Tab-separated table of C-alpha atoms and ligand atoms in Angstrom:
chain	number	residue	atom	x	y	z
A	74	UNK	CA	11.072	-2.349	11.986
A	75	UNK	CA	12.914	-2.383	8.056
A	76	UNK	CA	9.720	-2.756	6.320
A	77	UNK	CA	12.043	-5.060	3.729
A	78	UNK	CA	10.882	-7.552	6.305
A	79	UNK	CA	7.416	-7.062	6.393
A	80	UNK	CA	4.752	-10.138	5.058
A	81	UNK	CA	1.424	-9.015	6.406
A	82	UNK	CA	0.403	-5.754	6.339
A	83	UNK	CA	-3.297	-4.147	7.400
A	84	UNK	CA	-4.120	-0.793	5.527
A	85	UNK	CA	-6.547	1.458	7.794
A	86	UNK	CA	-8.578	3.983	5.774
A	87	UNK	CA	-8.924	6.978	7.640
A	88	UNK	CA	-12.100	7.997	6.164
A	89	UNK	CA	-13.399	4.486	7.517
A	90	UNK	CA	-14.571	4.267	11.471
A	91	UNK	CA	-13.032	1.780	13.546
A	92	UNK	CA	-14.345	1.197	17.309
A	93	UNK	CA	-11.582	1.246	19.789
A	94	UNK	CA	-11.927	-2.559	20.642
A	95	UNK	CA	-11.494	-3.916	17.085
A	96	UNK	CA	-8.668	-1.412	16.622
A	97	UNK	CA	-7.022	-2.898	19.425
A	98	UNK	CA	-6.783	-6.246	17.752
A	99	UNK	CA	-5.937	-5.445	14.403
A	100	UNK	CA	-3.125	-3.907	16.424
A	101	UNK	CA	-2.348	-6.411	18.473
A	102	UNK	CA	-2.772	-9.410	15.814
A	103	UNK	CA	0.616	-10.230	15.271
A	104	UNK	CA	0.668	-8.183	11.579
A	105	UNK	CA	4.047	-6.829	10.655
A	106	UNK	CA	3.109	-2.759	10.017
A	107	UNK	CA	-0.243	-0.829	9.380
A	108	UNK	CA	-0.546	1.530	6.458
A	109	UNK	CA	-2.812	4.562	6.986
A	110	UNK	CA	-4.192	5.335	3.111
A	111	UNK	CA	-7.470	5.735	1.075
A	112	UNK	CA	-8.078	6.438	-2.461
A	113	UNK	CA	-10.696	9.481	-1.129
A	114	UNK	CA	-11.755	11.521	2.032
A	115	UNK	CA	-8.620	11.414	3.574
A	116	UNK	CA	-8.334	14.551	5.683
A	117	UNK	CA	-4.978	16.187	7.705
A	118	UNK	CA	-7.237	15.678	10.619
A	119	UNK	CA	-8.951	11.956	10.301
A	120	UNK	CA	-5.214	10.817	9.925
A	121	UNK	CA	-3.606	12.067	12.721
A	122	UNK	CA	-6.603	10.928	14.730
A	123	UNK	CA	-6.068	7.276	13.380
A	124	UNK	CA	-2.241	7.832	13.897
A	125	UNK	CA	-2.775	9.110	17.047
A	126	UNK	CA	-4.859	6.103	17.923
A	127	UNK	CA	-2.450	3.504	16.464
A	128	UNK	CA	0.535	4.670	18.170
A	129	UNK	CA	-0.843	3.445	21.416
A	130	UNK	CA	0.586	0.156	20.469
A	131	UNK	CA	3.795	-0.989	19.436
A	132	UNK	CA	3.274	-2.170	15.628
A	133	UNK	CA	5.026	-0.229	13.156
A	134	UNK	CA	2.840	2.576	11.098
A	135	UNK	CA	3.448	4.031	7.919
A	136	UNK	CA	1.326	6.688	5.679
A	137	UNK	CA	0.356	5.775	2.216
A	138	UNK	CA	0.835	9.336	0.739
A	139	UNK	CA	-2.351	10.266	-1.376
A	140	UNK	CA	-3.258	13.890	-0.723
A	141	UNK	CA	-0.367	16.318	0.233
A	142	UNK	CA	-2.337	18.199	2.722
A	143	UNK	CA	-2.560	14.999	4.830
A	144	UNK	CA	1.235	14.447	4.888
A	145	UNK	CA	2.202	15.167	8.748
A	146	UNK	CA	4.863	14.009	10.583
A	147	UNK	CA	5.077	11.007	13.088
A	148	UNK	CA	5.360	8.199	10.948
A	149	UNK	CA	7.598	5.403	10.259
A	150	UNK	CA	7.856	5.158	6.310
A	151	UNK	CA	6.198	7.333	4.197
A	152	UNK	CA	4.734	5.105	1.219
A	153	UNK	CA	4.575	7.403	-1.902
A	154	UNK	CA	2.736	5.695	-4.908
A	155	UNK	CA	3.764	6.288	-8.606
A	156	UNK	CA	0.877	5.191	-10.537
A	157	UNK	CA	2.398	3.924	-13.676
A	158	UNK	CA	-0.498	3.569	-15.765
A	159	UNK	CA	-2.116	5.932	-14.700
A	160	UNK	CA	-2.615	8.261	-18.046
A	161	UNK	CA	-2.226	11.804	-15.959
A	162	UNK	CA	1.499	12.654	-15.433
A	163	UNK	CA	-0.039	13.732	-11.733
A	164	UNK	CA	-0.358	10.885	-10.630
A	165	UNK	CA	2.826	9.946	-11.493
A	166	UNK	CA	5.476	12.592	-10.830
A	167	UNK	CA	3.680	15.836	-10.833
A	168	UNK	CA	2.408	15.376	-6.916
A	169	UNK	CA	5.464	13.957	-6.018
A	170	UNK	CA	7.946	17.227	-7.571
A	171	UNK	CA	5.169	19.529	-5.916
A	172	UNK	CA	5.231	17.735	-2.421
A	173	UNK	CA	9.048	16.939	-2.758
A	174	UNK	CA	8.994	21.028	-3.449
A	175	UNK	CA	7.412	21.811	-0.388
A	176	UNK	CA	8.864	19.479	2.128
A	177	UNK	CA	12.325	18.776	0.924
A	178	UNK	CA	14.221	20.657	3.882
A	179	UNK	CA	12.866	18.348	6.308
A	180	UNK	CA	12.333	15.172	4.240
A	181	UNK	CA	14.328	12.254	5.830
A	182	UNK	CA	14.717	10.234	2.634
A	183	UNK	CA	15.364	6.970	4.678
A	184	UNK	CA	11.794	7.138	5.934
A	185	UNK	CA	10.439	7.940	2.005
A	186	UNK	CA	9.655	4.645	0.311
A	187	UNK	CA	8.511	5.311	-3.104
A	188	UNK	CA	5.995	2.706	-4.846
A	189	UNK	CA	5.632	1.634	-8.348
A	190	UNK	CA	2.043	0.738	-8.491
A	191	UNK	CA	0.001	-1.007	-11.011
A	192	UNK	CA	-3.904	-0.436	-10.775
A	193	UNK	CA	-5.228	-3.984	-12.047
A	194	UNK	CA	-8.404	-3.730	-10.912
A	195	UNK	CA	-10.307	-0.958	-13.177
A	196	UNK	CA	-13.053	-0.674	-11.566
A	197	UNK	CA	-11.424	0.187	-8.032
A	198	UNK	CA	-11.851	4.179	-6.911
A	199	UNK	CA	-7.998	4.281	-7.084
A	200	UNK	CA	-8.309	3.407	-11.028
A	201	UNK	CA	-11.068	6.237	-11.729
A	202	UNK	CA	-9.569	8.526	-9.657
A	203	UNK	CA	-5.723	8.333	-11.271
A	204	UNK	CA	-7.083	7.481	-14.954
A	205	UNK	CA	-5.180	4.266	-14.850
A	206	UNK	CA	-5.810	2.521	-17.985
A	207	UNK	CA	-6.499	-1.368	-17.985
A	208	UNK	CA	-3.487	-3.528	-18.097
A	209	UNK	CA	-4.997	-6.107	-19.878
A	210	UNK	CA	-2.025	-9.071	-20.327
A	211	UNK	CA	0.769	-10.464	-18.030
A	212	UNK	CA	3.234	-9.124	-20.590
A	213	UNK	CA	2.138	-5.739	-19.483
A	214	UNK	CA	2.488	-5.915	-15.833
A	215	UNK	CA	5.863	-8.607	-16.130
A	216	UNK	CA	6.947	-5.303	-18.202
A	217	UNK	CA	5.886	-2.643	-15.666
A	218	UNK	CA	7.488	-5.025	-12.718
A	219	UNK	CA	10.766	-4.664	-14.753
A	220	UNK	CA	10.388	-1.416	-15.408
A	221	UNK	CA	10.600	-0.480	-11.529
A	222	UNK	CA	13.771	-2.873	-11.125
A	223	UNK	CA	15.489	-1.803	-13.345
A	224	UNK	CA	14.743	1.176	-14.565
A	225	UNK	CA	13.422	3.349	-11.936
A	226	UNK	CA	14.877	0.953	-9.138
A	227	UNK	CA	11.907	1.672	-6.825
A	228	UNK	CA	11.863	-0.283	-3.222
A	229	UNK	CA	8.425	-1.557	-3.908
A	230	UNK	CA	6.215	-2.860	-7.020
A	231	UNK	CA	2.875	-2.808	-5.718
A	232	UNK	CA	0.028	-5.053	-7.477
A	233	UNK	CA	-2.753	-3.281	-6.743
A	234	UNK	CA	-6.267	-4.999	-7.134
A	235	UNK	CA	-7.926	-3.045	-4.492
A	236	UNK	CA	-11.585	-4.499	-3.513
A	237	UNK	CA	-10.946	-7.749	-6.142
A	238	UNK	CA	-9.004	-10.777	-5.698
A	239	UNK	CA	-6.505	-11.163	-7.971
A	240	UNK	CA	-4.880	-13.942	-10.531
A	241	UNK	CA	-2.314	-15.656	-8.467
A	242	UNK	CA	-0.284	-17.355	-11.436
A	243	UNK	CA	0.152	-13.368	-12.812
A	244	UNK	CA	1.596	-12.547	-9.052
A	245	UNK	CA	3.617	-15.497	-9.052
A	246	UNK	CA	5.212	-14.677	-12.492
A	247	UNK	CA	5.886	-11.239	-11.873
A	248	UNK	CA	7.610	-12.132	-8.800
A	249	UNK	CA	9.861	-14.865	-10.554
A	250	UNK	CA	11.137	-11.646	-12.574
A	251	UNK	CA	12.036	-9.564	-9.748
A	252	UNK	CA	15.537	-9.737	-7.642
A	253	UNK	CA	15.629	-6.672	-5.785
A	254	UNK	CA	12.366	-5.233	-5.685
A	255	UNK	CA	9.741	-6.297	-2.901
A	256	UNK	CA	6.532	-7.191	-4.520
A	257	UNK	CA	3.480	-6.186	-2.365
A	258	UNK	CA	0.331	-7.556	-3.255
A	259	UNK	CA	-3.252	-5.919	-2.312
A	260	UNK	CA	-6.616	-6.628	-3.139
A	261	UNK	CA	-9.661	-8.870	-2.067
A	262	UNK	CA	-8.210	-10.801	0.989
A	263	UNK	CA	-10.636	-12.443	2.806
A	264	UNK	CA	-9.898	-15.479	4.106
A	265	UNK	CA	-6.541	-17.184	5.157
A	266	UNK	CA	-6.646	-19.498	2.853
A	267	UNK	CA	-6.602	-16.549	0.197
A	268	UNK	CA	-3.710	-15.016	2.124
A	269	UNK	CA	-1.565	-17.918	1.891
A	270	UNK	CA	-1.865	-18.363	-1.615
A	271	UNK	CA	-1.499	-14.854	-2.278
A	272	UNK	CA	2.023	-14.767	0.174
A	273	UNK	CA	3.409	-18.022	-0.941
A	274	UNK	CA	4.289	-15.713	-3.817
A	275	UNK	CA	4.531	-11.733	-2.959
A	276	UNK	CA	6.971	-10.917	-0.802
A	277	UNK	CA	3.860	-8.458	1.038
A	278	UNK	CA	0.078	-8.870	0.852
A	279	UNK	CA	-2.038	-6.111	1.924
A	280	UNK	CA	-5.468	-6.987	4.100
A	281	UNK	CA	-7.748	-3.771	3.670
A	282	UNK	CA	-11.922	-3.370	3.432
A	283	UNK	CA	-12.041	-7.140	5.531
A	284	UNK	CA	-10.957	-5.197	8.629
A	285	UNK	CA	-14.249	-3.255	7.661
A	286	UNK	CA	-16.282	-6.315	6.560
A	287	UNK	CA	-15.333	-8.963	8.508
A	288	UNK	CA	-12.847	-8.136	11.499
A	289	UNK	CA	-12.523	-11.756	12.578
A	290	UNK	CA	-11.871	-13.373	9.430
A	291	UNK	CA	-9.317	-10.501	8.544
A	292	UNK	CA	-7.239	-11.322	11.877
A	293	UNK	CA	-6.815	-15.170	10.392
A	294	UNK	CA	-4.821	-13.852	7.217
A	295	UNK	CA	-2.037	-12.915	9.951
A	296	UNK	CA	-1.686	-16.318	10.232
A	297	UNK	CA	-0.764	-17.252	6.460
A	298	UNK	CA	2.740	-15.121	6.844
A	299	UNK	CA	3.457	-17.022	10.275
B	424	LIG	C1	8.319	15.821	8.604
B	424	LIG	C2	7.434	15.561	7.456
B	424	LIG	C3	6.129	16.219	7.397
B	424	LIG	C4	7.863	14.744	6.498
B	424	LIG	C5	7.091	14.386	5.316
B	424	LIG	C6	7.942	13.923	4.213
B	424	LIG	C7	7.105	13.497	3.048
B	424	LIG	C8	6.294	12.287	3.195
B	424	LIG	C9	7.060	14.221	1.933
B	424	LIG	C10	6.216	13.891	0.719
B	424	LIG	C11	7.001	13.330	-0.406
B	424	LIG	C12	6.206	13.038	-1.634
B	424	LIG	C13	6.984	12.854	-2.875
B	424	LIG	C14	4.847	12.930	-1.621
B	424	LIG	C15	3.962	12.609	-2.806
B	424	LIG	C16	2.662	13.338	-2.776
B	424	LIG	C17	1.523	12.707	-3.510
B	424	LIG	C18	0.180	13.225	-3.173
B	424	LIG	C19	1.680	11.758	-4.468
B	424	LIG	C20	0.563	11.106	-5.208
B	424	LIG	C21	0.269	9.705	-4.688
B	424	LIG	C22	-0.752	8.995	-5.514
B	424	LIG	C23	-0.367	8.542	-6.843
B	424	LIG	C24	-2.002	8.773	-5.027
B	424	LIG	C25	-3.089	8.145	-5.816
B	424	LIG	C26	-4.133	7.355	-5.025
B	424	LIG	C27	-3.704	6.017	-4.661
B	424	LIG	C28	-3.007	5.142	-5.624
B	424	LIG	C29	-3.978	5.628	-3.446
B	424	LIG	C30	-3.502	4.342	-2.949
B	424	LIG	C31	-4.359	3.731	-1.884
B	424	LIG	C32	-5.474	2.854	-2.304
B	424	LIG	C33	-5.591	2.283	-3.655
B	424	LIG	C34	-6.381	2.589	-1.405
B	424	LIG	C35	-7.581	1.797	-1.647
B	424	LIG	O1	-8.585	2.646	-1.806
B	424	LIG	P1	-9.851	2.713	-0.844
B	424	LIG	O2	-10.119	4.135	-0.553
B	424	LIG	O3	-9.666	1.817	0.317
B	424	LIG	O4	-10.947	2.154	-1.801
B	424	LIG	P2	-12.284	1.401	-1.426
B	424	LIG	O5	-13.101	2.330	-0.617
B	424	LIG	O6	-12.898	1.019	-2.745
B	424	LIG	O7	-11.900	0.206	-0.624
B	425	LIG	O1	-8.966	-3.355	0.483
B	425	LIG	P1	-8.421	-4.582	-0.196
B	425	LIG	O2	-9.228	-5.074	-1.321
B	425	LIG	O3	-8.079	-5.640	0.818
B	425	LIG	O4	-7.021	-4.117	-0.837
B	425	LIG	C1	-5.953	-3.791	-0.004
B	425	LIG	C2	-5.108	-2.705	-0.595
B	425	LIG	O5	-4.321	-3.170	-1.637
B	425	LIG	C3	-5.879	-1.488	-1.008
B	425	LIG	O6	-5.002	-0.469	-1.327
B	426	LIG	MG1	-10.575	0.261	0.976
């Protein structure tokens, strides 16, 4: 259940349908955890329907915080991004002092896993809608990887190329830097093959839109973290 331990994760949008049947085996596929998040149209109501759903089964399901009107309880973790280069403090603390405001009497702050997250792909909806500017060099995102180690000793670096595949020689550098701090990797998994590459280096990868796209080959990636 310690989501320290967890290789192969499926994120669910909850603005995205999914038929009973397929969520069944995206459930049942072996992954380590689900995460419930979307970068828009993420309502109080379309999550607690998908959490609802989801909790039918036995895998472990946490809530990628991106609106606070969607927070509810019932959840394992609670993911809470940090967008560090994102160029609107929002993004990066302001949402997080506002929500942290609202709910700290009955925050449990074992179940809060803050995330420093690097947008790489700038074209994603995640980059327009947090004004992340391009990270354009290794040095930059070796440097933002250390930054979250060491400085802000976040849980969780999160390589976010949401929608593209990413450069697996920057992954497996930034990882090489990192003791303490788990390195999730998302973005453009669609084949096992891609999977294994992609986790013979982060410590996480992160299977979204091919749940969407292409259910069956999604359910193979399980198999690169076995
Ligand atoms: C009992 C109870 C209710 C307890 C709750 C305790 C709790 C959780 C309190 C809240 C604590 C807190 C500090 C919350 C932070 C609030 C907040 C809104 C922070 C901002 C988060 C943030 C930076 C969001 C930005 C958007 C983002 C980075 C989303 C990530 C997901 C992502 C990239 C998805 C991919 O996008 P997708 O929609 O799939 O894109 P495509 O359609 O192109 O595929
Ligand atoms: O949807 P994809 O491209 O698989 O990315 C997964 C995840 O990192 C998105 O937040
Ligand atoms: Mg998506």
């Amino acid at each position: 259940m310690d989501y320290k331990e967890w290789r192969h994760i499926f994120k669910l949008d909850p603005a995205k349908e999914i038929a009973a049947d397929a969520l069944e085996k995206v459930c049942e596929s072996g992954t380590d955890a689900i995460i419930i998040g979307g970068s828009d149209g993420v309502t109080l109501d379309n999550v607690i329907d998908l959490l609802m759903r989801i909790r039918r089964y036995a895998v472990p399901v946490a809530l990628e915080v991106s609106t606070i009107d969607s927070i509810t309880p019932g959840f394992d973790f609670y993911f809470i991004p940090s967008v560090l280069n994102s160029t609107d403090t929002k993004w990066v603390k302001d949402l997080h002092h506002k929500a942290t405001k609202e709910f700290g009497e009955v925050m449990n702050w074992e179940e809060i896993i803050p995330e420093g997250y690097c947008i790489l792909n700038p074209d994603c909806k995640a980059a327009e809608l947090t004004h992340a500017e391009p990270v354009n060099s290794i040095d930059d995102i070796i440097a933002y990887a250390q930054m979250v180690e060491h400085m802000f000793k976040f849980p969780v670096f999160y390589m976010e190329y949401s929608g593209m595949y990413g450069e697996v020689q920057t992954v497996a550098k930034v990882k090489s830097g990192l003791k303490q701090t788990q390195l999730f990797y998302g973005g453009g998994i669609k084949t096992e093959a891609q999977a294994r590459e992609m986790a013979a280096h982060a410590d996480t990868i992160i299977v979204g839109n091919q749940v969407y796209d292409n259910l069956n080959e999604a359910l193979k990636t399980v198999n690169a973290v076995k």
